Coordinates of C-alpha atoms in Angstrom, one line a residue:
M1316 CA 0.0 0.0 0.0
T1317 CA 1.4 3.4 -0.9
L1318 CA 0.4 7.1 -1.2
S1319 CA 0.6 9.1 -4.3
P1320 CA 2.8 12.3 -4.3
S1321 CA -0.2 14.5 -3.7
G1322 CA -1.6 12.3 -1.0
E1323 CA -4.9 12.2 -2.9
L1324 CA -4.6 8.6 -4.2
I1325 CA -3.7 5.3 -2.6
A1326 CA -2.5 2.2 -4.5
R1327 CA -2.7 -1.2 -2.8
I1328 CA -2.5 -4.9 -3.5
E1329 CA -5.5 -7.0 -2.4
V1330 CA -5.1 -10.8 -2.1
V1331 CA -8.1 -13.2 -2.4
N1332 CA -7.0 -16.8 -2.3
E1333 CA -4.2 -16.8 -4.8
T1334 CA -5.4 -13.9 -6.9
R1335 CA -3.8 -10.5 -6.6
A1336 CA -5.6 -7.4 -7.6
L1337 CA -4.2 -3.8 -7.9
A1338 CA -6.6 -1.1 -6.7
V1339 CA -6.2 2.6 -6.9
T1340 CA -8.6 4.7 -4.9
R1341 CA -9.3 8.5 -4.6
I1342 CA -9.1 8.9 -0.8
A1343 CA -11.6 11.9 -0.5
T1344 CA -14.4 10.1 -2.3
G1345 CA -13.6 6.4 -2.0
Q1346 CA -13.9 6.1 -5.8
H1347 CA -11.9 3.3 -7.4
I1348 CA -10.2 4.8 -10.4
F1349 CA -8.5 1.6 -11.3
A1350 CA -9.1 -2.0 -10.2
A1351 CA -7.9 -5.1 -12.1
S1352 CA -6.6 -8.6 -11.4
I1353 CA -2.9 -9.2 -11.9
G1354 CA -3.2 -13.0 -11.4
D1355 CA -1.0 -15.0 -9.1
A1356 CA 2.1 -12.8 -9.6
K1357 CA 4.3 -12.5 -6.5
V1358 CA 4.1 -8.7 -5.9
R1359 CA 7.2 -7.4 -4.2
D1360 CA 6.7 -3.6 -4.3
L1361 CA 4.5 -0.7 -5.4
S1362 CA 5.8 2.8 -6.3
W1363 CA 4.2 5.9 -7.7
I1364 CA 5.8 7.5 -10.8
G1365 CA 4.3 10.9 -10.5
E1366 CA 0.5 11.1 -10.0
G1367 CA -0.5 9.2 -13.0
R1368 CA 1.5 6.0 -13.1
V1369 CA 2.3 3.1 -10.7
L1370 CA 5.3 0.8 -10.8
I1371 CA 4.5 -2.8 -9.9
V1372 CA 7.5 -5.0 -9.1
T1373 CA 6.9 -8.8 -9.2
S1374 CA 9.1 -11.8 -9.1
Q1375 CA 9.1 -15.3 -10.6
T1376 CA 11.3 -18.4 -9.9
Q1377 CA 13.0 -19.1 -13.3
S1378 CA 16.1 -20.1 -15.0
I1379 CA 17.5 -18.8 -18.4
H1380 CA 19.1 -21.9 -19.8
D1381 CA 20.4 -20.2 -23.0
L1382 CA 22.4 -17.7 -20.9
G1383 CA 23.5 -20.1 -18.2
V1384 CA 21.4 -18.4 -15.5
P1385 CA 20.5 -21.0 -12.9
R1386 CA 17.1 -21.2 -11.3
T1387 CA 16.7 -18.1 -9.3
E1388 CA 14.2 -15.4 -8.3
L1389 CA 14.0 -12.9 -11.3
F1390 CA 12.3 -9.5 -10.8
Y1391 CA 10.1 -7.7 -13.3
G1392 CA 8.7 -4.2 -13.5
M1393 CA 5.3 -3.2 -14.9
I1394 CA 4.2 0.4 -15.4
L1395 CA 0.5 1.1 -15.1
D1396 CA -0.8 4.3 -16.8
L1397 CA -3.9 5.3 -14.9
E1398 CA -5.2 7.5 -17.8
T1399 CA -4.9 5.0 -20.6
K1400 CA -5.3 1.9 -18.3
S1401 CA -2.4 0.4 -20.2
V1402 CA 0.5 -1.6 -18.8
V1403 CA 4.0 -1.9 -20.2
Q1404 CA 7.0 -3.9 -19.1
V1405 CA 10.1 -2.2 -17.9
L1406 CA 13.1 -2.7 -20.3
R1407 CA 10.7 -4.1 -22.9
Q1408 CA 12.2 -4.1 -26.4
T1409 CA 15.5 -2.7 -25.2
P1410 CA 18.0 -4.0 -27.7
D1411 CA 20.0 -7.0 -26.3
V1412 CA 18.9 -6.3 -22.7
L1413 CA 16.9 -8.7 -20.6
A1414 CA 13.5 -7.4 -19.5
T1415 CA 14.4 -8.1 -15.8
L1416 CA 15.4 -5.7 -13.1
Y1417 CA 19.0 -5.9 -11.9
G1418 CA 18.7 -4.4 -8.4
P1419 CA 16.0 -1.9 -7.4
A1420 CA 14.3 0.6 -9.7
S1421 CA 14.5 4.3 -8.8
V1422 CA 11.9 7.1 -9.4
R1423 CA 13.0 10.7 -9.7
R1424 CA 11.2 14.0 -10.6
T1425 CA 13.7 15.5 -13.1
A1426 CA 13.7 18.7 -15.1
Q1427 CA 12.3 16.7 -18.0
G1428 CA 9.5 15.2 -15.9
E1429 CA 8.9 12.0 -13.9
A1430 CA 11.5 9.4 -14.6
L1431 CA 12.3 5.8 -13.8
F1432 CA 15.8 4.3 -13.7
T1433 CA 17.0 0.7 -13.4
R1434 CA 20.0 -1.5 -14.4
G1435 CA 19.6 -4.1 -17.1
V1436 CA 21.8 -7.0 -18.2
N1437 CA 23.1 -6.9 -21.8
V1438 CA 23.2 -10.5 -23.1
I1439 CA 25.8 -9.6 -25.8
N1440 CA 28.5 -7.7 -24.0
G1441 CA 27.7 -8.6 -20.3
Q1442 CA 27.4 -4.9 -19.3
I1443 CA 24.8 -4.1 -16.6
N1444 CA 24.3 -0.4 -17.5
L1445 CA 21.9 2.0 -15.8
H1446 CA 18.9 2.8 -18.1
R1447 CA 16.4 5.6 -18.1
I1448 CA 13.0 4.0 -19.0
N1449 CA 10.5 5.5 -21.5
L1450 CA 7.3 5.5 -19.4
E1451 CA 5.1 5.0 -22.4
T1452 CA 6.9 2.1 -24.1
G1453 CA 9.0 0.6 -21.3
R1454 CA 12.1 0.8 -23.5
G1455 CA 15.4 1.6 -21.8
R1456 CA 18.1 4.1 -22.8
S1457 CA 21.6 3.5 -21.4
I1458 CA 22.8 6.5 -19.5
E1459 CA 25.7 5.2 -17.4
S1460 CA 28.1 2.4 -18.1
M1461 CA 28.3 -0.3 -15.4
D1462 CA 29.3 -3.9 -15.1
R1463 CA 29.3 -6.8 -12.6
D1464 CA 31.9 -5.1 -10.4
T1465 CA 29.5 -2.2 -9.9
D1466 CA 28.1 -2.8 -6.5
D1467 CA 25.7 0.2 -6.2
Y1468 CA 25.2 3.8 -7.2
V1469 CA 23.4 7.0 -6.0
L1470 CA 21.1 9.2 -8.1
N1471 CA 20.5 12.8 -7.2
T1472 CA 17.1 14.5 -7.3
D1473 CA 17.5 15.1 -11.1
G1474 CA 18.4 11.5 -11.9
E1475 CA 22.1 12.1 -12.3
V1476 CA 24.6 9.5 -11.0
I1477 CA 26.7 11.2 -8.3
A1478 CA 28.4 8.2 -6.8
I1479 CA 29.4 4.6 -7.8
A1480 CA 30.7 1.8 -5.6
E1481 CA 32.7 -1.1 -7.0
Y1482 CA 33.4 -4.5 -5.4
L1483 CA 36.0 -7.0 -6.7
E1484 CA 34.6 -10.4 -5.6
R1485 CA 37.9 -12.3 -5.7
S1486 CA 40.1 -9.8 -3.9
G1487 CA 37.4 -8.3 -1.7
R1488 CA 38.4 -4.8 -2.6
W1489 CA 35.6 -2.2 -2.2
S1490 CA 36.0 1.3 -3.7
L1491 CA 34.0 4.6 -3.8
H1492 CA 34.0 6.6 -7.0
L1493 CA 32.9 10.3 -7.1
P1494 CA 32.3 12.6 -10.1
N1495 CA 35.4 13.9 -11.9
G1496 CA 34.6 15.9 -15.0
R1497 CA 32.5 13.7 -17.3
G1498 CA 33.6 10.5 -15.5
F1499 CA 34.4 9.2 -12.0
R1500 CA 37.5 8.9 -9.9
E1501 CA 38.3 6.5 -7.1
T1502 CA 38.4 8.5 -3.8
W1503 CA 38.5 5.8 -1.2
A1504 CA 39.0 2.0 -1.1
V1505 CA 39.3 -0.8 1.5
D1506 CA 39.8 -4.5 1.6
A1507 CA 36.5 -6.1 2.7
L1508 CA 36.5 -9.8 2.3
V1509 CA 33.1 -10.3 4.0
D1510 CA 31.6 -7.1 5.5
T1511 CA 31.6 -4.4 2.7
P1512 CA 30.8 -0.7 3.0
T1513 CA 27.6 0.4 1.4
I1514 CA 26.3 3.7 -0.1
I1515 CA 22.7 4.5 0.9
G1516 CA 21.2 7.3 -1.1
M1517 CA 21.6 11.0 -0.8
G1518 CA 22.6 12.8 2.4
R1519 CA 21.0 15.9 3.8
S1520 CA 22.0 18.1 0.8
P1521 CA 21.9 17.5 -2.9
R1522 CA 25.7 17.1 -3.3
T1523 CA 26.2 14.6 -0.5
I1524 CA 25.7 10.9 -0.1
V1525 CA 25.5 8.5 2.8
V1526 CA 28.2 5.8 3.2
S1527 CA 28.1 3.1 5.8
A1528 CA 31.8 2.1 6.5
E1529 CA 34.4 1.4 9.2
R1530 CA 36.7 4.4 9.3
P1531 CA 38.8 4.2 12.5
D1532 CA 40.8 7.2 11.1
L1533 CA 37.7 9.3 11.4
A1534 CA 35.7 7.8 14.3
S1535 CA 35.8 4.8 16.6
A1536 CA 33.3 2.0 16.0
E1537 CA 30.3 1.6 18.2
A1538 CA 29.3 -1.6 20.0
E1539 CA 25.7 -1.3 18.8
S1540 CA 26.8 -1.5 15.1
E1541 CA 26.9 -5.2 14.2
D1542 CA 29.6 -4.8 11.5
G1543 CA 31.5 -2.0 13.3
F1544 CA 30.4 0.4 10.6
L1545 CA 29.2 4.0 11.2
L1546 CA 27.2 6.3 8.9
F1547 CA 29.0 9.1 7.2
E1548 CA 27.9 11.9 5.0
V1549 CA 30.3 12.4 2.0
N1550 CA 30.5 15.5 -0.1
V1551 CA 30.8 14.3 -3.7
D1552 CA 32.6 17.5 -4.8
T1553 CA 35.2 17.8 -2.1
G1554 CA 35.4 14.1 -0.9
E1555 CA 35.0 15.3 2.7
W1556 CA 33.6 12.7 5.2
I1557 CA 31.6 13.7 8.3
R1558 CA 29.8 11.4 10.7
L1559 CA 26.0 11.6 10.7
P1560 CA 24.8 12.8 14.1
F1561 CA 22.2 10.0 14.9
E1562 CA 21.7 9.3 18.6
H1563 CA 21.7 5.6 18.0
H1564 CA 23.0 3.6 15.1
P1565 CA 20.0 3.1 12.8
D1566 CA 18.8 -0.1 11.0
F1567 CA 17.6 1.9 8.1
L1568 CA 17.4 5.5 6.7
V1569 CA 14.4 7.6 5.7
H1570 CA 14.6 9.9 2.7
H1571 CA 12.1 12.6 1.7
P1572 CA 9.5 11.3 -0.8
E1573 CA 10.1 14.2 -3.2
S1574 CA 13.6 15.6 -2.8
R1575 CA 15.1 12.1 -1.8
L1576 CA 17.3 13.9 0.8
L1577 CA 18.0 12.2 4.1
I1578 CA 15.5 13.3 6.8
G1579 CA 15.7 10.6 9.4
A1580 CA 16.3 7.0 10.3
G1581 CA 14.7 4.0 12.2
R1582 CA 15.9 1.5 14.7
T1583 CA 14.2 -1.8 15.8
E1584 CA 14.0 -1.9 19.6
E1585 CA 12.3 -4.3 22.1
D1586 CA 8.8 -2.9 21.7
G1587 CA 9.0 -1.9 18.0
V1588 CA 10.6 0.6 15.6
R1589 CA 11.8 3.9 17.0
Y1590 CA 12.3 6.8 14.5
E1591 CA 14.7 9.7 14.7
F1592 CA 14.1 12.6 12.3
S1593 CA 16.2 15.6 11.5
E1594 CA 14.0 17.6 9.1
P1595 CA 11.8 19.9 11.2
T1596 CA 8.5 19.1 9.5
A1597 CA 9.1 15.4 9.8
V1598 CA 10.0 15.8 13.4
R1599 CA 6.7 17.6 14.2
R1600 CA 4.6 15.2 12.1
W1601 CA 6.0 12.0 13.6
S1602 CA 5.9 13.3 17.1
A1603 CA 2.2 14.0 16.6
I1604 CA 1.6 10.5 15.3
E1605 CA 3.4 8.9 18.3
R1606 CA 1.2 11.0 20.6
A1607 CA -1.9 9.8 18.8
F1608 CA -1.0 6.1 19.2
P1609 CA 0.7 5.8 22.6
G1610 CA 2.3 2.4 23.2
K1611 CA 1.5 1.2 19.6
R1612 CA 4.9 2.0 17.9
P1613 CA 3.4 2.8 14.4
R1614 CA 5.6 2.1 11.4
L1615 CA 6.0 4.5 8.5
V1616 CA 4.7 3.0 5.2
S1617 CA 4.7 6.1 3.0
W1618 CA 3.8 9.7 3.0
S1619 CA 2.9 12.5 0.5
D1620 CA 5.4 15.0 -0.8
S1621 CA 4.1 17.6 1.6
L1622 CA 4.3 15.2 4.5
K1623 CA 0.7 16.2 5.4
Q1624 CA -0.7 12.7 4.7
V1625 CA 1.1 9.8 6.3
L1626 CA 0.3 6.1 5.9
V1627 CA 1.3 4.1 9.0
F1628 CA 1.0 0.4 10.0
I1629 CA 0.1 -0.7 13.5
D1630 CA 0.2 -4.3 14.8
T1631 CA 0.7 -4.0 18.5
G1632 CA -2.1 -6.1 20.1
E1633 CA -3.9 -6.6 16.8
S1634 CA -3.4 -8.3 13.5
G1635 CA -2.4 -5.2 11.6
L1636 CA -4.1 -2.0 10.6
Y1637 CA -3.1 0.6 7.9
R1638 CA -4.1 4.1 9.0
L1639 CA -4.0 7.2 6.9
V1640 CA -3.1 10.2 9.1
D1641 CA -4.3 13.5 7.4
F1642 CA -2.8 16.6 9.0
N1643 CA -5.2 18.8 7.0
T1644 CA -8.3 17.3 8.7
G1645 CA -6.7 15.9 11.9
V1646 CA -8.2 12.4 11.2
A1647 CA -6.6 9.0 11.2
D1648 CA -8.8 6.7 9.2
V1649 CA -8.4 2.9 8.9
V1650 CA -7.7 2.3 5.2
G1651 CA -6.7 -1.4 5.3
V1652 CA -6.5 -4.5 7.4
A1653 CA -3.7 -6.9 7.1
Y1654 CA -5.7 -10.0 8.3
P1655 CA -9.4 -9.0 8.2
T1656 CA -10.6 -12.3 9.5
I1657 CA -8.6 -12.1 12.7
P1658 CA -10.2 -9.8 15.2
T1659 CA -8.3 -8.4 18.2
E1660 CA -9.8 -10.9 20.7
Q1661 CA -8.1 -13.7 18.6
V1662 CA -4.6 -12.2 18.9
G1663 CA -2.4 -13.6 21.7
V1664 CA -0.5 -11.3 24.0
V1665 CA 3.2 -10.9 23.0
R1666 CA 5.5 -10.5 26.0
P1667 CA 9.1 -9.4 25.8
I1668 CA 11.3 -11.7 27.9
R1669 CA 15.0 -11.9 28.9
Y1670 CA 16.9 -14.8 30.3
A1671 CA 20.5 -15.9 30.8
A1672 CA 22.1 -18.6 28.6
A1673 CA 24.2 -21.3 30.2
D1674 CA 27.4 -19.2 29.9
G1675 CA 25.7 -16.1 31.3
L1676 CA 25.0 -14.2 28.0
E1677 CA 21.7 -12.4 28.2
I1678 CA 19.2 -13.5 25.6
D1679 CA 16.2 -11.3 24.6
G1680 CA 13.1 -12.6 22.9
Y1681 CA 9.3 -12.8 22.8
L1682 CA 6.7 -15.1 24.3
T1683 CA 3.4 -15.3 22.5
L1684 CA 0.5 -16.7 24.6
P1685 CA -2.8 -18.2 23.5
P1686 CA -5.5 -15.6 23.0
G1687 CA -7.2 -14.6 26.3
M1688 CA -4.4 -16.1 28.4
E1689 CA -3.6 -13.9 31.3
A1690 CA -1.9 -16.2 33.9
P1691 CA 0.0 -18.8 31.9
A1692 CA 1.0 -22.0 33.7
N1693 CA 2.2 -25.4 32.6
L1694 CA 1.5 -24.7 28.9
P1695 CA 2.8 -26.8 26.0
L1696 CA 5.5 -24.9 24.2
V1697 CA 6.7 -24.4 20.6
V1698 CA 10.2 -22.9 20.1
L1699 CA 9.9 -20.9 16.9
A1700 CA 13.5 -20.2 15.7
H1701 CA 14.0 -17.3 13.2
G1702 CA 16.0 -17.6 10.0
G1703 CA 19.1 -15.8 9.0
P1704 CA 20.7 -16.5 11.4
A1705 CA 21.8 -12.8 11.2
S1706 CA 18.3 -11.6 11.6
R1707 CA 15.9 -11.2 14.5
D1708 CA 12.4 -11.5 15.8
V1709 CA 10.5 -8.3 16.5
A1710 CA 7.6 -7.1 18.5
G1711 CA 4.1 -7.0 16.9
F1712 CA 1.9 -9.5 15.1
D1713 CA 3.8 -12.5 13.8
W1714 CA 1.5 -14.7 11.6
W1715 CA 3.4 -17.9 12.3
A1716 CA 3.6 -17.5 16.1
Q1717 CA 0.0 -16.3 16.3
A1718 CA -1.2 -19.3 14.3
L1719 CA 0.4 -21.7 16.7
A1720 CA -0.7 -19.7 19.8
S1721 CA -4.3 -19.8 18.5
R1722 CA -4.1 -23.6 19.0
G1723 CA -3.2 -23.4 22.6
Y1724 CA 0.6 -23.3 22.5
A1725 CA 2.9 -20.8 24.1
V1726 CA 5.5 -19.7 21.5
L1727 CA 9.0 -18.8 22.3
Q1728 CA 10.9 -16.6 19.8
A1729 CA 14.5 -16.1 21.1
N1730 CA 17.0 -13.8 19.6
F1731 CA 19.9 -16.2 20.1
R1732 CA 23.5 -15.1 19.8
G1733 CA 24.3 -14.3 16.2
S1734 CA 21.0 -12.4 15.8
T1735 CA 21.1 -8.7 14.7
G1736 CA 20.0 -5.7 16.7
Y1737 CA 22.1 -6.3 19.8
G1738 CA 25.5 -5.0 18.8
R1739 CA 28.7 -6.3 17.2
A1740 CA 29.8 -8.5 20.1
F1741 CA 26.5 -10.3 20.3
L1742 CA 26.5 -11.0 16.5
E1743 CA 30.1 -12.2 16.6
A1744 CA 29.3 -14.4 19.6
G1745 CA 27.4 -16.5 17.0
Y1746 CA 30.3 -17.1 14.7
G1747 CA 31.1 -20.8 14.6
E1748 CA 28.2 -21.6 16.9
W1749 CA 25.8 -23.3 14.5
G1750 CA 24.5 -26.4 16.4
R1751 CA 26.4 -25.3 19.5
K1752 CA 25.7 -22.2 21.6
M1753 CA 23.3 -20.7 19.1
Q1754 CA 21.3 -23.9 19.6
T1755 CA 21.6 -24.1 23.4
D1756 CA 20.5 -20.5 23.6
L1757 CA 17.1 -21.9 22.5
S1758 CA 16.9 -24.8 24.9
D1759 CA 18.1 -22.5 27.7
G1760 CA 15.0 -20.5 27.0
V1761 CA 12.9 -23.6 27.4
R1762 CA 14.5 -24.3 30.8
W1763 CA 14.0 -20.7 32.0
L1764 CA 10.3 -20.8 31.0
A1765 CA 9.9 -24.2 32.8
G1766 CA 11.6 -22.8 35.9
E1767 CA 9.1 -19.9 35.9
G1768 CA 6.2 -22.4 35.8
I1769 CA 5.0 -21.0 32.5
V1770 CA 5.5 -24.1 30.3
D1771 CA 5.5 -27.9 30.8
P1772 CA 9.1 -29.1 30.0
A1773 CA 7.7 -32.5 28.9
R1774 CA 5.6 -30.9 26.1
V1775 CA 8.0 -28.9 23.9
C1776 CA 8.6 -29.0 20.2
I1777 CA 10.9 -26.9 18.0
V1778 CA 9.8 -25.3 14.7
G1779 CA 11.6 -22.9 12.3
G1780 CA 12.2 -21.8 8.7
S1781 CA 15.5 -21.5 6.8
Y1782 CA 18.2 -21.3 9.5
G1783 CA 15.3 -21.9 11.9
G1784 CA 14.7 -25.1 10.0
Y1785 CA 18.3 -26.1 10.6
A1786 CA 17.8 -25.3 14.3
A1787 CA 14.7 -27.6 14.4
M1788 CA 16.7 -30.5 12.9
A1789 CA 19.7 -29.7 15.2
G1790 CA 17.3 -29.7 18.1
L1791 CA 16.6 -33.4 17.4
T1792 CA 20.2 -34.3 16.7
L1793 CA 22.7 -32.0 18.5
D1794 CA 20.6 -30.7 21.5
K1795 CA 18.0 -33.4 22.0
S1796 CA 17.1 -33.1 25.7
A1797 CA 14.5 -30.4 25.3
Y1798 CA 12.3 -31.5 22.4
R1799 CA 9.8 -34.2 21.7
C1800 CA 9.3 -33.3 18.0
G1801 CA 10.4 -30.9 15.3
V1802 CA 9.2 -29.2 12.2
S1803 CA 11.8 -27.8 9.7
V1804 CA 10.6 -25.5 6.9
N1805 CA 13.0 -24.8 4.0
G1806 CA 15.8 -25.9 6.4
V1807 CA 19.5 -26.7 5.9
S1808 CA 20.5 -30.2 6.8
D1809 CA 24.0 -30.6 5.2
L1810 CA 26.2 -27.4 5.8
R1811 CA 29.1 -28.4 3.6
R1812 CA 26.8 -29.3 0.7
M1813 CA 24.9 -26.0 1.1
V1814 CA 28.2 -24.0 0.7
K1815 CA 29.2 -26.2 -2.3
Q1816 CA 25.8 -25.3 -3.9
E1817 CA 26.7 -21.6 -3.6
V1818 CA 29.9 -22.2 -5.4
W1819 CA 28.1 -24.0 -8.2
R1820 CA 25.5 -21.2 -8.4
L1821 CA 28.0 -18.4 -8.4
G1822 CA 30.6 -20.2 -10.5
E1823 CA 33.4 -19.2 -8.3
Q1824 CA 34.9 -20.7 -5.1
N1825 CA 36.5 -17.5 -3.9
N1826 CA 33.5 -15.3 -3.4
Q1827 CA 32.0 -13.2 -0.6
T1828 CA 29.1 -15.5 0.0
V1829 CA 31.3 -18.5 0.7
R1830 CA 33.6 -16.4 2.9
Y1831 CA 30.5 -15.2 4.8
W1832 CA 29.2 -18.8 5.5
N1833 CA 32.6 -20.1 6.4
R1834 CA 32.9 -17.4 9.0
F1835 CA 29.4 -17.9 10.5
M1836 CA 29.5 -21.7 10.4
G1837 CA 33.0 -21.9 11.8
A1838 CA 34.7 -23.5 8.7
A1839 CA 38.4 -23.0 8.4
R1840 CA 38.3 -23.3 4.6
F1841 CA 36.0 -24.1 1.8
N1842 CA 34.7 -27.8 2.0
D1843 CA 35.9 -28.1 5.6
R1844 CA 34.8 -31.5 6.8
A1845 CA 34.4 -30.2 10.3
L1846 CA 31.0 -29.0 9.2
D1847 CA 29.8 -32.6 8.9
A1848 CA 29.7 -32.9 12.7
L1849 CA 27.1 -30.0 12.7
S1850 CA 25.0 -31.4 9.8
P1851 CA 21.8 -33.1 10.9
A1852 CA 21.6 -35.2 7.7
L1853 CA 24.8 -36.9 8.7
L1854 CA 23.5 -37.5 12.2
A1855 CA 20.2 -39.1 11.4
D1856 CA 20.9 -42.2 13.6
Q1857 CA 20.9 -39.9 16.6
V1858 CA 17.2 -38.8 16.1
D1859 CA 14.8 -40.2 18.7
S1860 CA 11.8 -37.9 18.0
P1861 CA 9.4 -37.4 15.1
L1862 CA 10.4 -34.8 12.4
L1863 CA 8.3 -33.1 9.8
L1864 CA 10.1 -31.6 6.8
I1865 CA 8.3 -29.0 4.7
H1866 CA 10.0 -27.4 1.7
G1867 CA 9.1 -25.2 -1.2
K1868 CA 9.9 -26.7 -4.6
D1869 CA 10.8 -23.3 -6.0
D1870 CA 13.2 -22.5 -3.1
T1871 CA 16.4 -21.0 -4.7
I1872 CA 18.0 -20.0 -1.4
V1873 CA 18.0 -23.4 0.3
A1874 CA 17.5 -26.1 -2.3
I1875 CA 14.8 -28.6 -1.6
E1876 CA 17.5 -31.2 -1.9
Q1877 CA 18.5 -30.3 1.7
S1878 CA 15.1 -31.6 3.1
R1879 CA 15.1 -34.6 0.7
L1880 CA 18.6 -35.6 2.0
M1881 CA 17.4 -35.4 5.6
A1882 CA 14.3 -37.4 4.8
A1883 CA 16.3 -40.1 3.0
A1884 CA 18.9 -40.3 5.8
L1885 CA 16.2 -40.7 8.5
R1886 CA 14.4 -43.4 6.5
R1887 CA 17.6 -45.4 6.1
A1888 CA 18.1 -45.1 9.8
G1889 CA 14.6 -46.3 10.5
K1890 CA 13.6 -43.0 12.2
P1891 CA 10.2 -41.3 12.2
V1892 CA 10.0 -38.6 9.4
E1893 CA 7.4 -37.0 7.2
M1894 CA 8.1 -34.9 4.1
V1895 CA 5.8 -32.3 2.5
E1896 CA 6.8 -30.6 -0.7
L1897 CA 5.0 -27.3 -1.5
P1898 CA 4.5 -26.8 -5.3
G1899 CA 5.2 -23.4 -6.7
E1900 CA 6.5 -22.1 -3.3
D1901 CA 9.7 -20.2 -2.7
H1902 CA 12.0 -19.7 0.3
W1903 CA 9.9 -16.9 1.7
L1904 CA 6.5 -18.7 1.6
S1905 CA 5.1 -16.0 -0.7
R1906 CA 1.9 -17.8 -1.7
A1907 CA -1.2 -17.8 0.4
D1908 CA -2.4 -21.4 -0.4
T1909 CA 1.0 -23.0 0.3
R1910 CA 1.6 -20.9 3.4
L1911 CA -1.8 -22.1 4.7
Q1912 CA -0.8 -25.7 3.8
M1913 CA 2.4 -25.3 5.8
L1914 CA 0.5 -24.1 8.8
R1915 CA -2.1 -26.8 8.6
E1916 CA 0.6 -29.5 8.3
T1917 CA 2.6 -28.0 11.2
V1918 CA -0.5 -27.8 13.5
R1919 CA -1.6 -31.4 12.6
F1920 CA 1.9 -32.7 13.4
L1921 CA 2.2 -30.7 16.6
E1922 CA -1.2 -31.8 17.8
A1923 CA -0.3 -35.5 17.1
H1924 CA 3.1 -35.4 18.8
N1925 CA 2.8 -32.6 21.3
P1926 CA -0.9 -32.4 22.3
V1927 CA -2.3 -29.4 24.1
G1928 CA -4.1 -31.6 26.7
P1929 CA -2.6 -32.7 30.0
S1930 CA 1.0 -33.6 30.2
S1931 CA 1.9 -37.1 28.9
P1932 CA 5.1 -39.0 28.2
A1933 CA 6.7 -38.3 24.8
P1934 CA 5.5 -40.8 22.2
T1935 CA 7.9 -43.7 21.5
P1936 CA 9.2 -43.5 17.9

C-alpha cells in the first residue's frame, strides 16, 4: 500500500486466495479509479511515478538456460498508466537487454519530468548499465556504463549518478568513485572480504551521499553496530567525510519522498521501531503520530510529498491496521486491514522476555501466549526459531507465532547469539556456533520458562524456517534433551553441501558468499569436513523424536535437496519422518495457499506429537 505524491490517491494490492488485484482509490471520495486482477504474480513492491503511473515489481522463480542463468528469483517491473489503463513492461524491447530488473528501480522527478531508472543485463557484452525508462513504451536508454563489479550507485534528485561503488569479488576490494569531470575517480578504497561498506542514497543536501563504513581514522566503531560500521555523509565534490549525528546507530534510513534527501532513520527496539528525524516538518509530524498512538509504535509506510498525509501500520495487540493520518483534517482513518478475518480478541499477547544462557549471556526474545491467556502455567511450548541467522524476531503480530498460539501453545521466539539488533559483540558471539551455543540458547529459554512455571518441559517441540529449519533439525540431533518433535521448513541439513551449492550457483569458489558462510558456520576453509559434525543429515541415527520436513519446490535459497537428503537419511536409519513438498512455493512462503498448507501440516503434526491436553510422556518413535 502506498500514497501518491499529492496524497490524494492510494494504491494497494488486495489478495483473495491466490489472486492479486491492484486497486487505486481516490481517498476523499472512496472512488476506485482503477481495479484489475494481476493474477497470481508475487508482488514485491509498489511505487508511484508521479501522480499518473504506478510501478508494480513482481518476481518469478525461473532459469534462463540459454544464458547459463541457474534457477533463481527474477524480478520484473510493470508500469500502469492510470489515464490509458495500459501496462508496459520495464526494459521491454530494449536491444540486447533482458527485461528483468537488476537491483531496485529508482523514481525521480527530473527537469524533464517524472523518470524511472534501473539497471539491465546486456546479453551480448555482459554490461549491466543504468537505463532511463521510457514510461510510455518501457524501452530503456543506457545513461551510465556499469558492469558486474558495480556494487551500487546513487542518483541525485534530477536522476544524475553522483556516486558509484565497486566491489571486486575475488580480492574483496571495495572502492568509492565520485564525479570527476564527465567521469568518475576513485576516492577511497578498503579490503573487505566479508563485510563491505555500502552507499545508501543522498545525504542531507543535494551534493552529499551516505556511506556506511568502518573508518577508524575518522571515528571509533560503536558496540551497537553489528559490523563496526558507522554512517558518514560524504561530499561528492570535495570528498569530505563527516559522521552523521544520529543518537543511536540506525537499522535503516528515511529519505524525503520528493527531494530524496536524508531526513531521518529508524531502529528496531524491544517494543517496536523507533524513529529519529532531523528535518523539522518530519519531526513535528512524527511526534504528533506517536502521541496519537501511545504504546503502539506505528511504522511508517509512505507519505505524501508535503508530509501532510502519512500512511502508517500498527500491529501491537492486533493483527495489523493501515491508518491514513491526514494533518489537514486531523483524522486518522483505517484504510486497510492486514488480516481482516482475525479480530483483536483472537490475537495472543506478546510479552518481551529476557533470560540468561548457560554461559551467562543475556538473551532477549518474545513469548506469545494463547488468546485470552492472562496467567500462563504449565503450557505446551513451541520454540519458533528465526531464519538468517543474522536476523531477529521483533515485536508485533507474527502470523506464524500467532497461528500456533491460537491452537493453545505458548510460542518462544528467542533472539539467540548471532542475531542482529544487539550490537557487534552479540553478533560475533554466534560465529562458529551453529549447532552449539546458538542452539543451546534456544533450549536454555525452554529451561527458563519451565523454571518460571509457564511451560511444561515435557511438552516442547521446535519449529523454524531457513536457519530456523536447521535449528529444528539440530534440536533433534545435537541438542535433543528439550524437544519431543520438530518441524523444519526450508531448512539446511548438510552445511558443507549448502556452501558447495553456492559455489556452483555463483561459478566461483573465492567469493563473498562462501567467505560469509565459512565465518558464520566456523569453517576453516571451503569444503571443511568439520561442518559434517554439525550437519543433521549426517547425524540421522541420533534422532529419537518425530520430524516433519516442509520445503518449497521453488526455493532458490536453500535447495529442496536439503530436506530430501534429511528425509532419506532418516528413513535409512529407521527413524520417524514426514516430508511435505510445496508446489510453486519459494523460500519466503510468498503464496497464500501453500503458506496455509504449511501451517495446517505443522499444526496437525504438533497436535499429534505434542498435544495441548494434559502432560503425557513423549511418544515412543
